[in-house]
Structures are given as structure tokens and as C-alpha cells.
XYZ file of C-alpha atoms in Angstrom:
578
model
C -69.409 17.528 16.089
C -72.129 16.767 13.533
C -72.725 20.490 12.949
C -69.008 21.064 12.309
C -68.800 18.218 9.778
C -72.129 18.991 8.098
C -70.759 22.325 6.849
C -68.560 20.372 4.415
C -71.538 18.858 2.546
C -72.269 22.103 0.668
C -72.822 21.543 -3.091
C -73.398 17.812 -2.542
C -76.497 18.376 -0.408
C -78.778 17.536 -3.367
C -77.096 14.151 -3.828
C -77.357 13.497 -0.100
C -81.117 14.186 -0.216
C -81.812 12.170 -3.389
C -80.037 9.104 -1.970
C -82.564 8.392 0.841
C -85.406 9.327 -1.544
C -84.484 6.524 -3.957
C -83.683 4.193 -1.050
C -87.206 4.721 0.280
C -88.734 3.881 -3.118
C -86.505 0.807 -3.362
C -87.603 -0.436 0.078
C -91.308 0.099 -0.691
C -90.985 -1.886 -3.916
C -89.043 -4.690 -2.226
C -91.674 -4.955 0.483
C -94.499 -5.079 -2.085
C -92.903 -7.886 -4.084
C -93.501 -10.657 -1.455
C -97.204 -9.741 -1.330
C -97.523 -10.111 -5.116
C -95.470 -13.305 -4.892
C -97.937 -14.708 -2.326
C -100.820 -13.971 -4.668
C -98.944 -15.662 -7.517
C -98.291 -18.799 -5.485
C -101.898 -19.028 -4.320
C -103.112 -18.648 -7.941
C -101.080 -21.641 -9.096
C -104.088 -23.978 -9.173
C -103.538 -25.178 -12.740
C -106.883 -23.800 -13.887
C -105.716 -20.706 -15.860
C -102.535 -18.886 -16.895
C -104.031 -15.388 -17.042
C -103.576 -14.542 -13.301
C -100.075 -16.004 -13.353
C -99.069 -13.881 -16.352
C -100.634 -10.783 -14.799
C -98.848 -11.228 -11.457
C -95.654 -12.259 -13.226
C -95.570 -9.067 -15.294
C -96.301 -7.015 -12.178
C -93.376 -8.698 -10.384
C -91.053 -8.048 -13.339
C -92.016 -4.363 -13.472
C -91.546 -3.931 -9.730
C -88.187 -5.746 -9.807
C -86.927 -3.492 -12.627
C -88.176 -0.400 -10.806
C -86.471 -1.565 -7.611
C -83.253 -2.179 -9.547
C -83.407 1.341 -11.004
C -83.992 2.927 -7.593
C -81.157 0.895 -6.064
C -78.750 1.923 -8.825
C -79.709 5.581 -8.496
C -79.363 5.560 -4.724
C -75.923 3.952 -5.065
C -74.851 6.537 -7.623
C -76.016 9.512 -5.582
C -74.579 8.043 -2.367
C -71.143 7.597 -3.960
C -71.206 11.149 -5.367
C -72.325 12.638 -2.054
C -69.775 10.701 0.027
C -66.789 11.358 -2.257
C -67.717 15.033 -2.567
C -68.158 15.325 1.186
C -64.716 13.776 1.745
C -63.157 16.166 -0.790
C -64.671 19.183 0.941
C -63.714 17.838 4.342
C -60.058 17.467 3.323
C -60.079 20.943 1.819
C -61.654 22.448 4.929
C -59.105 20.720 7.151
C -56.240 21.852 4.937
C -57.485 25.444 4.770
C -57.994 25.439 8.537
C -54.459 24.241 9.168
C -53.120 26.981 6.888
C -54.529 29.538 9.344
C -53.051 27.797 12.390
C -50.305 29.493 14.336
C -47.127 27.592 15.148
C -48.516 26.970 18.630
C -51.583 25.257 17.131
C -49.411 23.036 14.930
C -47.350 22.128 17.983
C -50.499 21.245 19.878
C -51.892 18.808 17.293
C -48.527 17.618 15.825
C -47.866 17.259 12.116
C -48.308 13.480 12.054
C -51.687 13.704 13.785
C -52.924 16.313 11.298
C -51.831 14.084 8.395
C -53.713 11.125 9.906
C -56.839 13.234 10.317
C -56.729 14.367 6.679
C -56.204 10.837 5.344
C -57.286 7.858 7.469
C -59.882 9.723 9.539
C -61.510 11.387 6.524
C -61.672 8.014 4.723
C -63.417 6.457 7.732
C -65.921 9.317 7.894
C -66.496 9.112 4.128
C -67.380 5.411 4.325
C -69.613 5.978 7.345
C -71.366 8.910 5.652
C -72.102 6.826 2.563
C -73.566 4.110 4.763
C -75.467 6.686 6.787
C -77.367 8.212 3.878
C -78.059 4.842 2.298
C -77.923 1.829 4.626
C -78.904 3.773 7.754
C -82.034 4.879 5.889
C -82.715 1.514 4.282
C -82.338 -0.561 7.455
C -85.008 1.040 9.698
C -87.402 1.439 6.763
C -86.994 -2.192 5.798
C -87.486 -3.260 9.407
C -90.624 -1.174 9.869
C -92.223 -2.010 6.499
C -91.401 -5.727 6.758
C -92.772 -5.977 10.285
C -95.938 -4.080 9.300
C -96.418 -6.325 6.253
C -95.872 -9.405 8.410
C -98.499 -8.171 10.868
C -101.011 -7.650 8.060
C -100.468 -11.223 6.880
C -100.499 -12.960 10.262
C -100.009 -11.211 13.622
C -99.130 -14.445 15.461
C -96.272 -15.286 13.101
C -95.056 -11.676 13.128
C -94.556 -11.923 16.913
C -91.529 -14.146 16.224
C -89.845 -11.268 14.401
C -90.920 -8.722 17.001
C -89.245 -10.779 19.726
C -86.098 -11.494 17.699
C -85.352 -7.905 16.606
C -84.753 -6.334 20.073
C -82.677 -9.344 21.188
C -80.395 -9.055 18.168
C -80.284 -5.256 18.516
C -79.148 -5.554 22.141
C -76.376 -7.967 21.133
C -75.152 -5.624 18.375
C -75.219 -2.617 20.705
C -73.132 -4.481 23.300
C -70.542 -5.508 20.713
C -70.349 -1.976 19.323
C -69.925 -0.423 22.767
C -67.097 -2.836 23.575
C -64.970 -2.032 20.500
C -65.403 1.763 20.556
C -62.697 2.424 23.225
C -60.318 0.149 21.319
C -60.722 2.174 18.122
C -60.126 5.368 20.086
C -56.817 3.936 21.294
C -55.894 2.752 17.799
C -56.094 6.207 16.226
C -53.666 7.638 18.773
C -51.244 4.867 17.843
C -51.794 5.670 14.167
C -50.515 9.172 14.931
C -47.383 7.725 16.529
C -46.905 5.378 13.573
C -47.147 8.231 11.063
C -44.760 10.318 13.153
C -42.218 7.479 13.032
C -42.495 7.205 9.238
C -42.315 10.964 8.739
C -39.261 11.303 10.963
C -37.490 8.382 9.324
C -38.100 9.501 5.734
C -37.113 13.105 6.494
C -33.885 11.949 8.136
C -33.100 9.005 5.851
C -29.628 10.342 5.037
C -28.713 10.433 8.729
C -30.194 6.967 9.247
C -28.086 5.539 6.456
C -24.918 7.405 7.409
C -25.111 5.957 10.938
C -26.231 2.522 9.654
C -29.352 2.625 11.817
C -31.731 1.009 9.336
C -32.258 -2.068 11.518
C -32.962 0.065 14.573
C -35.539 2.120 12.668
C -37.099 -1.053 11.256
C -37.425 -2.507 14.758
C -38.900 0.750 16.104
C -41.444 0.886 13.287
C -42.180 -2.809 13.732
C -43.049 -2.293 17.393
C -45.406 0.575 16.564
C -47.011 -1.441 13.759
C -47.369 -4.452 16.068
C -49.241 -2.352 18.639
C -51.699 -1.203 15.958
C -52.079 -4.802 14.708
C -52.676 -6.100 18.223
C -55.417 -3.566 18.961
C -57.061 -4.101 15.581
C -56.955 -7.864 16.146
C -58.669 -7.501 19.519
C -61.338 -5.286 17.942
C -61.885 -7.700 15.054
C -62.166 -10.661 17.453
C -65.023 -8.906 19.209
C -66.648 -7.794 15.953
C -66.405 -11.365 14.660
C -69.368 -12.188 16.907
C -71.575 -10.045 14.654
C -71.812 -12.598 11.842
C -72.585 -15.742 13.876
C -75.056 -13.799 16.043
C -76.935 -12.625 12.977
C -76.867 -16.014 11.251
C -78.123 -17.736 14.396
C -80.993 -15.242 14.615
C -81.876 -15.679 10.923
C -81.904 -19.480 11.004
C -83.750 -19.580 14.320
C -86.458 -17.227 13.011
C -86.814 -19.197 9.765
C -87.045 -22.440 11.689
C -89.735 -21.126 14.038
C -91.764 -19.512 11.236
C -91.551 -22.661 9.097
C -92.568 -24.930 11.986
C -95.447 -22.898 13.381
C -96.556 -21.704 9.935
C -96.757 -25.273 8.574
C -98.752 -26.399 11.600
C -101.138 -23.467 11.185
C -101.692 -24.271 7.501
C -102.401 -27.921 8.237
C -104.558 -27.367 11.337
C -106.697 -24.587 9.791
C -106.707 -25.987 6.258
C -105.165 -22.727 4.955
C -107.919 -20.557 6.385
C -105.641 -18.542 8.703
C -102.477 -18.850 6.661
C -102.008 -19.917 3.062
C -98.926 -21.397 1.436
C -98.268 -18.142 -0.431
C -98.572 -16.119 2.771
C -96.105 -18.438 4.542
C -93.701 -17.877 1.668
C -94.161 -14.115 2.072
C -93.534 -14.358 5.821
C -90.283 -16.209 5.192
C -89.251 -13.520 2.709
C -90.113 -10.729 5.149
C -88.222 -12.568 7.867
C -85.144 -12.717 5.668
C -85.538 -9.008 4.859
C -85.872 -8.114 8.544
C -82.838 -10.080 9.627
C -80.814 -9.033 6.572
C -81.540 -5.468 7.640
C -80.224 -6.338 11.080
C -77.082 -7.682 9.395
C -76.675 -4.359 7.607
C -77.254 -2.645 10.918
C -74.391 -4.615 12.442
C -72.088 -3.457 9.615
C -73.265 0.089 10.242
C -72.428 -0.234 13.935
C -68.904 -1.435 13.095
C -68.293 1.425 10.686
C -69.866 3.918 13.053
C -67.626 2.723 15.883
C -64.548 3.502 13.803
C -65.934 6.678 12.283
C -67.162 8.178 15.552
C -63.631 8.655 16.884
C -62.410 9.809 13.454
C -65.246 12.341 13.237
C -64.449 13.667 16.703
C -60.782 14.132 15.757
C -61.714 15.954 12.535
C -64.256 18.164 14.302
C -61.634 19.039 16.906
C -59.477 20.592 14.178
C -62.383 22.286 12.384
C -63.702 23.861 15.584
C -60.298 24.920 16.875
C -59.759 28.658 16.682
C -56.250 29.747 15.825
C -54.390 31.349 18.703
C -53.354 34.091 16.252
C -55.992 36.026 14.343
C -56.081 39.269 12.425
C -57.941 42.143 14.116
C -61.232 43.099 12.451
C -59.974 46.433 11.206
C -56.265 45.690 11.202
C -53.749 48.167 9.845
C -52.962 47.522 6.177
C -49.760 49.532 5.858
C -46.393 49.196 7.590
C -44.768 52.627 7.847
C -41.152 51.495 8.030
C -38.868 48.743 9.297
C -38.335 50.044 12.829
C -38.705 47.439 15.584
C -39.277 47.981 19.312
C -39.480 45.354 22.067
C -41.042 46.707 25.258
C -40.646 44.496 28.338
C -41.310 41.397 26.265
C -41.575 38.008 27.941
C -42.678 34.834 26.198
C -43.390 31.199 26.989
C -44.512 28.544 24.499
C -47.250 27.202 26.759
C -49.407 29.207 29.117
C -48.949 26.538 31.792
C -45.158 26.555 31.352
C -43.094 27.530 34.383
C -40.081 29.025 32.613
C -40.073 31.894 30.128
C -38.283 31.368 26.822
C -37.705 35.158 26.714
C -37.559 37.383 29.782
C -38.042 41.171 29.920
C -36.610 42.028 26.494
C -36.202 45.742 25.797
C -34.827 46.657 22.400
C -35.119 49.460 19.851
C -33.991 48.978 16.224
C -34.201 51.949 13.833
C -35.469 51.377 10.310
C -32.715 50.372 7.887
C -30.307 49.206 10.608
C -28.362 45.975 10.453
C -28.609 43.908 13.630
C -26.496 40.878 14.428
C -27.553 38.302 17.012
C -25.261 35.640 18.455
C -25.664 33.265 21.354
C -25.376 29.659 22.325
C -27.824 26.909 21.442
C -31.058 27.378 23.365
C -30.489 31.066 24.040
C -33.843 31.860 22.282
C -32.425 33.729 19.295
C -34.975 32.203 16.919
C -37.772 32.701 19.442
C -36.957 36.425 19.531
C -37.249 36.948 15.770
C -40.413 34.816 15.497
C -42.282 37.442 17.508
C -41.622 40.112 14.856
C -43.808 38.618 12.038
C -46.169 37.435 14.804
C -45.594 33.736 14.339
C -46.178 33.640 18.096
C -47.773 36.239 20.358
C -45.907 37.675 23.323
C -46.918 36.552 26.801
C -46.132 39.932 28.321
C -45.199 43.322 26.882
C -45.470 44.186 23.198
C -43.535 44.136 19.943
C -43.899 47.146 17.659
C -43.110 47.291 13.951
C -43.327 50.619 12.132
C -44.546 52.255 15.347
C -47.554 49.919 15.815
C -48.079 46.863 17.992
C -47.859 43.829 15.686
C -51.247 42.703 17.064
C -52.832 45.775 15.458
C -51.805 44.775 11.930
C -53.661 42.649 9.453
C -51.597 39.447 9.551
C -51.127 39.243 5.800
C -49.952 42.863 5.667
C -47.453 42.374 8.481
C -45.997 39.142 7.159
C -45.737 40.470 3.622
C -43.362 43.135 4.967
C -41.268 40.766 7.094
C -39.233 38.154 5.211
C -37.718 35.334 7.253
C -35.061 32.966 5.904
C -34.633 30.021 8.253
C -31.604 27.819 8.747
C -33.647 24.803 7.689
C -34.631 26.195 4.322
C -37.409 24.601 2.303
C -37.652 24.491 -1.473
C -40.679 22.955 -3.117
C -40.858 20.668 -6.128
C -40.868 22.821 -9.259
C -38.439 24.980 -11.221
C -36.074 27.496 -9.642
C -38.146 30.257 -11.188
C -41.379 28.878 -9.647
C -39.735 28.604 -6.228
C -38.442 32.165 -6.356
C -41.860 33.513 -7.331
C -43.146 32.480 -3.924
C -41.675 35.858 -2.961
C -43.604 37.669 -5.700
C -45.787 35.736 -8.123
C -45.708 38.628 -10.616
C -41.916 39.071 -10.584
C -40.290 39.496 -13.999
C -37.285 37.449 -15.130
C -35.088 40.553 -14.690
C -36.215 40.973 -11.066
C -35.560 37.288 -10.379
C -32.036 37.495 -11.764
C -31.362 40.704 -9.820
C -32.238 39.225 -6.417
C -30.260 36.098 -7.265
C -27.225 38.265 -7.939
C -27.722 39.961 -4.562
C -27.948 36.542 -2.880
C -24.911 35.273 -4.856
C -27.121 32.604 -6.446
C -27.101 33.744 -10.087
C -23.600 32.399 -10.690
C -24.391 28.741 -9.934
C -27.895 28.932 -11.475
C -26.374 30.039 -14.796
C -24.204 26.909 -14.748
C -27.235 24.610 -14.814
C -28.219 23.470 -18.351
C -31.793 24.709 -17.843
C -30.725 27.748 -15.786
C -33.798 29.186 -14.003
C -35.993 26.453 -15.468
C -33.964 23.784 -13.653
C -36.319 21.469 -11.804
C -35.922 21.348 -8.030
C -36.771 18.015 -6.446
C -39.025 17.909 -3.389
C -37.169 19.472 -0.472
C -34.379 20.720 -2.762
C -32.471 17.451 -2.617
C -30.711 18.047 -5.961
C -28.965 21.247 -4.815
C -26.366 21.715 -2.089
C -27.094 23.233 1.313
C -25.334 26.469 0.409
C -27.157 26.736 -2.914
C -30.471 26.111 -1.181
C -29.757 28.851 1.359
C -28.878 31.384 -1.332
C -32.034 30.591 -3.324
C -34.119 31.052 -0.192
C -32.466 34.414 0.497
C -33.236 35.476 -3.088
C -36.840 34.369 -2.625
C -37.121 36.505 0.519
C -35.589 39.525 -1.227
C -38.182 39.238 -3.980
C -40.856 40.187 -1.413
C -39.210 43.635 -1.157
C -39.695 43.507 2.618
C -39.163 46.335 5.062
C -37.600 43.808 7.459
C -35.313 40.939 6.381
C -34.438 38.255 8.935
C -31.693 35.697 8.269
C -31.862 32.980 10.924
C -28.415 31.379 10.570
C -29.280 31.085 6.894
C -25.706 31.529 5.602
C -24.238 28.763 7.750
C -23.729 26.513 4.706
C -21.939 29.104 2.545
C -18.244 29.988 2.697
C -17.076 33.175 4.410
C -16.304 34.912 1.098
C -19.842 34.346 -0.217
C -21.239 35.350 3.167
C -19.280 38.619 2.947
C -20.499 39.295 -0.592
C -24.125 38.747 0.457
C -23.788 41.186 3.356
C -22.095 43.782 1.156
C -24.917 43.485 -1.397
C -27.413 44.059 1.392
C -25.646 47.239 2.517
C -25.404 48.654 -0.979
C -28.656 47.511 -2.596
C -31.244 47.507 0.220
C -30.024 50.159 2.693
C -33.562 51.084 3.791
C -34.464 47.494 4.726
C -33.958 46.536 8.364
C -31.700 43.478 8.399
C -31.488 41.045 11.324
C -28.792 38.386 11.043
C -28.603 35.459 13.441
C -25.261 33.715 13.100
C -22.751 31.470 14.808
C -19.805 33.117 13.072
C -18.708 36.462 14.499
C -17.514 37.466 11.017
C -21.156 37.378 9.828
C -22.241 40.090 12.280
C -19.132 42.108 13.178
C -19.970 44.941 10.752
C -23.579 45.214 12.031
C -24.848 48.496 13.472
C -26.021 46.688 16.609
C -24.919 43.306 17.915
C -27.008 41.456 20.487
C -25.562 38.666 22.601
C -28.241 36.385 24.024
C -28.057 33.890 26.854
C -30.867 32.146 28.720
C -33.597 34.100 26.950
C -32.115 37.483 27.797
C -30.031 40.089 25.996
C -26.860 40.071 28.068
C -24.722 42.285 25.809
C -25.549 44.940 23.254
C -23.469 47.329 21.130
C -21.131 47.527 18.148
C -18.356 45.003 17.590
C -15.729 47.446 18.899
C -17.781 48.228 22.019
C -18.383 44.578 22.822
C -14.727 43.656 22.270
C -13.702 46.408 24.632
C -16.224 45.197 27.239
C -14.515 41.799 27.334
C -17.665 39.709 27.814
C -19.170 36.717 25.986
C -18.757 38.359 22.585
C -15.035 38.829 23.206
C -14.682 35.174 24.223
C -16.439 33.965 21.056
C -14.430 36.361 18.894
C -11.102 35.256 20.376
C -12.067 31.585 20.128
C -12.970 31.816 16.434
C -9.955 34.009 15.637
C -7.587 31.487 17.252
C -9.257 28.696 15.305
C -8.619 30.536 12.034
C -4.982 31.200 12.946
C -4.498 27.548 13.842
C -5.794 26.540 10.420
């Protein structure tokens, strides 16, 4: 875990090294000051000012030097921690970009968001404490105890006895709260999932007047987090009184026995200045223990966060490019050879079963089937968004697993039913397909996708700003823009996954006609619910239960009188009734 996280330090390693260096100097100076102070007190005899001035100037110089070292250690610690957190978020984000869909499903979106935000913040705070306080605390303990022993070994025994007792108490408290924090972070994931789901579906929530239900659901999740945090804080609350009791008890014992020693030995074994130094060292020792308790609290929270972050960083994507993957796709031909697929290896039922299919390059293929018939699952295997469980999928004559992933996916454009537009202008969104595309190319693909007409009606035309998620355009307009974006890739294979469901039949027909006339060499796969969207396809596939149950042209399937004929007759009667 530590090795995985340490890779994110990188250019901030220098700051991480300089922090403990200045902390060490600061501790040495702070531990020297009580010794000089003892000399100053013992020199206050009223006979001369020269020793007092000399020791006073020495104390001032050491205090200023200590202040400088403390400020520098704080500065470097802040730089190192913030830089580490920045790199950690970047590394997590870059890692997630390489994840396959199966990996995203495994972690869940809400959990990944929590790891990049709350967990990274916890690790950042713990890292800053680690390179500063975790260095300062043991050094201060060791130096203060050593200095106390040099002054008076008998008095130092009080500190030596107190330190392990307090340390044991802190360790017990820390061990008790750690499982609670582990449980809390899982509930954080659930809380974020609730927020994400609610915000994404806010229109549905409002249309069904379910605001109160969602508020209650969120309230329950928030209450569970509050309850666990409260229990953890109740336990951690023992830190402060435990430390204060130890400090006051140590001061009381040192003051009592030290005063008796001074009186009984007439300051021969212990002077007034040395007693003052012992009290100062005692405060430093126990203040260090107080810092240690804070470190334990932060470490308890950060340990689980660090483990969750490391889990993502160490996870290897289930889909990777081969070392010497093919970098050229010959054509848009597609072949499925005895393909079976399940989303989880331990799953009992296949999502696809023994699929055999051959699609020549440039053909138009229509796919229809009921909900859950695995239409989308079938097309996701072509750009290798998932890997087959059995058999193989070939594109351009090669198994998709032999291609460099970027090469394969650059030649397969997929337009999903749930289209996504990003915040930015229409032009910027379209250039996701080709960042170097000219304005003429953008307008051409928009004409093919029947999008140019409505874009020209906007005051800013292609510079019209699209809100996040495309909320300021209609569903049909969003679909057409996404089709245009896919066309801009100039793919060898174009897949439309029910991506014309929000456009009228006339526009749908115009889009398909443009495809036939303008991109005849591109293999086109159209998943649709409307028979009219696929009836002129070269091949029509009817899917049911993860299998291809019918295959042929529209005329052949109508003549066969199967599922396709039933759907066709049902939709035709519906039109006639209207």
C-alpha cells in the first residue's frame, strides 16, 4: 500500500525531505533552550548583569532560529502534502481512464468519486502530519528524555514511567476506532451514490413529486454516517482528558519531589533552574504525546482511505492492449465465432450464448429484440469494451484482442441511446470525434446527421454553448449531434444503439439515406425498437435471451412469420390505428 502511494510523491520528494530536516533542527533548538534557561535562572544572584545579558541574547537567537526552522518545515510540509494530493488525484483519474467497463462496475462510480475526494483529502492531511509531526514527536520525546536524564536521572524516571502508560492508552483508543472508520467509508460510498442518482434523475423525481421520499432516503444514509462518526468521536474524546491527566500528574510529581530534593540537598543535587528545565522538558514530552494522539486519530482515518486508494492504483484493468498490437484495421468486416459472454466470471447465466455471425464490410445490419435480449451487450464486444468469455470476435479479419486498443476503438464509433454531451460549444463537442476537423467537415457531418438545420437556427450557431449533460437541447437534437460526432471519426464501423429513438420517423429515414449514399464503405449496425429503422438493412438480426433467433432480410423474415413478423404487424397496426 505504501509503495503504491509513494509513487505519487514524484517532484515533491525534495519538499518531503526538507520538511523533517528543518523539523529536526527545530527540535534540537527547542531542547537546548531549557538548558540555557536553567543557566539564566541560576545566574540571577543580583551580583552582575553580564551573564544574564549573555544568556538572554543566546536565548533570543535560538528562539528566532527555532521560529525560522518551524516556519520552513511548515512551508515545505504544506507544499509536499498538497503536491502529493494533486498527483494522487491525477494518478487515480488516469488509472480510471484505463479501466474497462467491468472494472468500473466492480468499484462503482460513487466509490471512485469518494476515493478521489474524501479519501485523498484524508491521506493528504495524514501525509502532512507524517512528514512533520510524526518526525517531531519521537525526536522531541527522545531528546527531552535524554536531556532530563542528564539533569537528574531520578526525576526523569517519572517521565519514563508516564510515557509508555500514555502510549498504551492511545494505542487502545486508536485500535478501537479503526473498524468504525472502515465502516464509515463504505457508507460514504452509499451516500454519494444516493446524491449522484438523485441529481442525475432530478427531472424524474420532480415529475413524480418524490422530493420528500428522496429527502428521507438521503436523511437515513446521512444519519448512519453521523451515528458512526459520533461513536468514533466519543471514543476519541478520551484522548484529551487522558493526555491532560498525564501532564498534570507528571508536573505535580516533578514539582513535589523536585522541591523536596532542592530543600533536602540544599540545591546540590538539583538547582532551581534545573527544576524549571525539568518542568519544561516534561511539558515538551507530554505535549509530544498529545501530538502523537492527534497523529493516531488522523492515521486511523487515513489508513482505510489509503487502502482504498491503493486498491484502485494497484488494480490492473481487465482489458489491456497487447504489447505489439496491430495498428491498422483492414476493413469493417465483423465475425462472431461461437461467442459466449457473461459479465462476471462467477455468474451462472450467459448474457450471450454461442453467437455465430458474419458481417461483410460496408453492410448495414439491423438488430431488434425485446428489453434484456442482450442487443447492447453484443455490440459492446466489437470495440472491445468487454472481452468475450468464450469464442472470439474478429474485426477486419483479426481477433479484436490482437489490436492496439486505441487503434481498434478509433475505427469503431458507438452512439448510445443515453447520449452524453459535455459542457462547451457545439463545435468543441463535435471535435471529440476529430480534434483537427475543419469547420467544413463539421458542417458536413451535421448535414448527414440532420443536425445542421437546427444548429443554424441558434443565434451562435456552432458556437452555441452546451450546458453540462446537454440539458439545453432536446433529446432528438442531442442524438443527432452525437451521431455527427461519431461520423467525424471517419470510422470503418458505425454502431447506433437505439440512438434515433428520440427523432421522428422522417428524420430517421433521412439519416439512414445519408448513410447509404455518403458512407457506403462503412459497416453500419443499427439497434432499434422501430421496424422502420431497420427494414431496409442488408441483414436483420432478431435477438431473444442472448441468442440470435432470426436472421435475414426484411422480406425473408416477414415470410418466415416469426418474432420479426409479429413486431412488424404490431407496429403497422398501431400506425393504421393512428
